[in-house]
PDB file of C-alpha atoms in Angstrom:
ATOM      1  CA  MET A 234     -44.253  34.806 -26.807  1.00 60.00           C
ATOM      2  CA  GLY A 235     -40.729  34.924 -25.499  1.00 77.00           C
ATOM      3  CA  ASP A 236     -39.366  34.799 -21.972  1.00 82.00           C
ATOM      4  CA  ILE A 237     -39.717  38.577 -21.491  1.00 82.00           C
ATOM      5  CA  ILE A 238     -42.760  40.623 -22.494  1.00 82.00           C
ATOM      6  CA  SER A 239     -43.110  44.377 -22.171  1.00 81.00           C
ATOM      7  CA  TYR A 240     -46.691  45.565 -21.723  1.00 81.00           C
ATOM      8  CA  ASP A 241     -47.375  49.127 -20.665  1.00 78.00           C
ATOM      9  CA  LYS A 242     -51.160  49.564 -20.935  1.00 75.00           C
ATOM     10  CA  THR A 243     -51.155  50.322 -24.661  1.00 78.00           C
ATOM     11  CA  CYS A 244     -54.659  49.021 -25.389  1.00 77.00           C
ATOM     12  CA  ILE A 245     -56.292  52.233 -24.229  1.00 77.00           C
ATOM     13  CA  LEU A 246     -54.006  54.221 -26.524  1.00 79.00           C
ATOM     14  CA  ILE A 247     -54.919  52.025 -29.472  1.00 82.00           C
ATOM     15  CA  SER A 248     -58.621  52.450 -28.731  1.00 82.00           C
ATOM     16  CA  GLY A 249     -58.233  56.215 -29.172  1.00 83.00           C
ATOM     17  CA  ILE A 250     -57.167  55.891 -32.821  1.00 85.00           C
ATOM     18  CA  PRO A 251     -60.711  56.401 -34.235  1.00 83.00           C
ATOM     19  CA  THR A 252     -60.996  59.652 -32.290  1.00 82.00           C
ATOM     20  CA  ILE A 253     -57.683  60.838 -33.711  1.00 86.00           C
ATOM     21  CA  PHE A 254     -58.825  60.010 -37.260  1.00 85.00           C
ATOM     22  CA  TYR A 255     -62.077  61.883 -36.732  1.00 81.00           C
ATOM     23  CA  LEU A 256     -60.310  64.959 -35.383  1.00 81.00           C
ATOM     24  CA  LEU A 257     -57.831  64.860 -38.270  1.00 87.00           C
ATOM     25  CA  PHE A 258     -60.708  64.669 -40.751  1.00 82.00           C
ATOM     26  CA  PHE A 259     -62.451  67.574 -39.012  1.00 78.00           C
ATOM     27  CA  LEU A 260     -59.265  69.652 -39.106  1.00 81.00           C
ATOM     28  CA  LEU A 261     -58.661  68.984 -42.800  1.00 83.00           C
ATOM     29  CA  PHE A 262     -62.289  69.742 -43.619  1.00 77.00           C
ATOM     30  CA  ALA A 263     -62.129  73.021 -41.715  1.00 74.00           C
ATOM     31  CA  LEU A 264     -58.885  74.011 -43.436  1.00 80.00           C
ATOM     32  CA  PHE A 265     -60.029  73.361 -46.998  1.00 77.00           C
ATOM     33  CA  GLN A 266     -63.622  74.597 -46.786  1.00 73.00           C
ATOM     34  CA  LYS A 267     -64.083  78.364 -46.601  1.00 68.00           C
ATOM     35  CA  ASP A 268     -67.576  78.312 -45.291  1.00 64.00           C
ATOM     36  CA  ALA A 269     -67.498  75.013 -43.400  1.00 57.00           C
ATOM     37  CA  PHE A 270     -68.912  76.531 -40.237  1.00 59.00           C
ATOM     38  CA  HIS A 271     -71.349  78.942 -41.904  1.00 58.00           C
ATOM     39  CA  ARG A 272     -73.296  76.228 -43.725  1.00 55.00           C
ATOM     40  CA  GLY A 273     -74.136  74.504 -40.461  1.00 55.00           C
ATOM     41  CA  HIS A 274     -72.368  71.183 -40.933  1.00 56.00           C
ATOM     42  CA  LYS A 275     -72.978  68.928 -38.007  1.00 59.00           C
ATOM     43  CA  PHE A 276     -70.226  66.379 -37.729  1.00 54.00           C
ATOM     44  CA  MET A 277     -71.585  64.707 -34.637  1.00 53.00           C
ATOM     45  CA  SER A 278     -75.171  64.491 -35.885  1.00 58.00           C
ATOM     46  CA  ASN A 279     -74.675  61.025 -37.365  1.00 62.00           C
ATOM     47  CA  SER A 280     -74.989  58.437 -34.650  1.00 66.00           C
ATOM     48  CA  TYR A 281     -72.810  55.898 -36.480  1.00 71.00           C
ATOM     49  CA  ILE A 282     -69.865  58.304 -36.355  1.00 73.00           C
ATOM     50  CA  LEU A 283     -70.384  58.789 -32.645  1.00 74.00           C
ATOM     51  CA  LEU A 284     -70.501  55.016 -32.135  1.00 77.00           C
ATOM     52  CA  PHE A 285     -67.348  54.582 -34.245  1.00 77.00           C
ATOM     53  CA  ILE A 286     -65.551  56.978 -31.903  1.00 78.00           C
ATOM     54  CA  LEU A 287     -66.913  55.994 -28.493  1.00 80.00           C
ATOM     55  CA  ILE A 288     -67.302  52.203 -28.600  1.00 83.00           C
ATOM     56  CA  PRO A 289     -63.563  51.323 -28.862  1.00 85.00           C
ATOM     57  CA  ILE A 290     -62.729  53.263 -25.678  1.00 84.00           C
ATOM     58  CA  PRO A 291     -64.500  50.875 -23.245  1.00 86.00           C
ATOM     59  CA  PHE A 292     -62.959  47.939 -25.116  1.00 86.00           C
ATOM     60  CA  GLY A 293     -59.519  49.480 -24.520  1.00 86.00           C
ATOM     61  CA  PHE A 294     -60.213  49.820 -20.789  1.00 86.00           C
ATOM     62  CA  ILE A 295     -61.435  46.229 -20.598  1.00 89.00           C
ATOM     63  CA  ALA A 296     -58.403  44.980 -22.555  1.00 87.00           C
ATOM     64  CA  ASN A 297     -56.082  46.809 -20.121  1.00 87.00           C
ATOM     65  CA  ILE A 298     -57.674  44.845 -17.296  1.00 88.00           C
ATOM     66  CA  ILE A 299     -57.695  41.480 -19.080  1.00 90.00           C
ATOM     67  CA  VAL A 300     -54.194  41.402 -20.657  1.00 87.00           C
ATOM     68  CA  PRO A 301     -52.248  41.167 -17.350  1.00 85.00           C
ATOM     69  CA  PHE A 302     -54.460  38.267 -16.254  1.00 88.00           C
ATOM     70  CA  VAL A 303     -53.883  36.493 -19.572  1.00 89.00           C
ATOM     71  CA  LEU A 304     -50.144  36.924 -19.127  1.00 86.00           C
ATOM     72  CA  MET A 305     -50.314  35.593 -15.570  1.00 85.00           C
ATOM     73  CA  SER A 306     -52.372  32.592 -16.703  1.00 88.00           C
ATOM     74  CA  ASN A 307     -49.615  31.798 -19.221  1.00 88.00           C
ATOM     75  CA  SER A 308     -47.116  31.514 -16.332  1.00 87.00           C
ATOM     76  CA  TYR A 309     -45.692  35.027 -16.647  1.00 88.00           C
ATOM     77  CA  THR A 310     -44.970  37.050 -13.526  1.00 87.00           C
ATOM     78  CA  ASN A 311     -44.591  40.771 -13.118  1.00 86.00           C
ATOM     79  CA  CYS A 312     -41.124  42.038 -12.199  1.00 85.00           C
ATOM     80  CA  PRO A 313     -41.067  43.184  -8.561  1.00 84.00           C
ATOM     81  CA  GLN A 314     -38.810  46.202  -9.199  1.00 83.00           C
ATOM     82  CA  GLU A 315     -40.711  49.468  -9.500  1.00 78.00           C
ATOM     83  CA  ASN A 316     -38.844  50.628 -12.606  1.00 80.00           C
ATOM     84  CA  LEU A 317     -39.535  47.273 -14.322  1.00 81.00           C
ATOM     85  CA  SER A 318     -43.242  47.028 -13.503  1.00 79.00           C
ATOM     86  CA  SER A 319     -44.209  46.961 -17.182  1.00 82.00           C
ATOM     87  CA  TYR A 320     -42.227  43.758 -17.832  1.00 84.00           C
ATOM     88  CA  TYR A 321     -43.598  40.229 -17.518  1.00 86.00           C
ATOM     89  CA  VAL A 322     -41.144  37.326 -17.353  1.00 88.00           C
ATOM     90  CA  LYS A 323     -41.286  33.529 -17.196  1.00 89.00           C
ATOM     91  CA  ASP A 324     -38.725  33.456 -14.366  1.00 86.00           C
ATOM     92  CA  VAL A 325     -38.132  36.267 -11.844  1.00 85.00           C
ATOM     93  CA  VAL A 326     -34.369  35.847 -12.266  1.00 86.00           C
ATOM     94  CA  LEU A 327     -34.721  37.313 -15.763  1.00 86.00           C
ATOM     95  CA  CYS A 328     -35.737  40.656 -14.213  1.00 84.00           C
ATOM     96  CA  GLU A 329     -32.116  41.254 -13.248  1.00 85.00           C
ATOM     97  CA  LYS A 330     -31.034  41.004 -16.902  1.00 82.00           C
ATOM     98  CA  ILE A 331     -33.525  43.575 -18.186  1.00 81.00           C
ATOM     99  CA  LYS A 332     -32.199  47.006 -19.043  1.00 78.00           C
ATOM    100  CA  PRO A 333     -35.168  49.385 -18.888  1.00 72.00           C
ATOM    101  CA  ARG A 334     -35.754  51.532 -21.934  1.00 70.00           C
ATOM    102  CA  THR A 335     -35.135  55.219 -21.553  1.00 66.00           C
ATOM    103  CA  ILE A 336     -36.479  57.967 -23.744  1.00 63.00           C
ATOM    104  CA  PHE A 337     -33.264  59.974 -23.808  1.00 50.00           C
TER     105      PHE A 337
END
């Protein structure tokens, strides 16, 4: 862990990865099977698949709440500037040296 950490609530995005994999599998299955919907396949009928998709989402929400507190307990502070709110620093003076990332 360095002097500057960028954290922008990415845990909830990571927890959605199983859902993305499931939807990708469903799309590929539907593309390569002619009669996928006529045979009555039930993708959500298996409870373990449903658990694989839904359980990580609450963990992502909980991690988004816990991570800022862990950073603050390790003597990091949040930058007071609005455009730098996703940065945590050891010393507030370092906030002036940060150049915020831009998409374009």
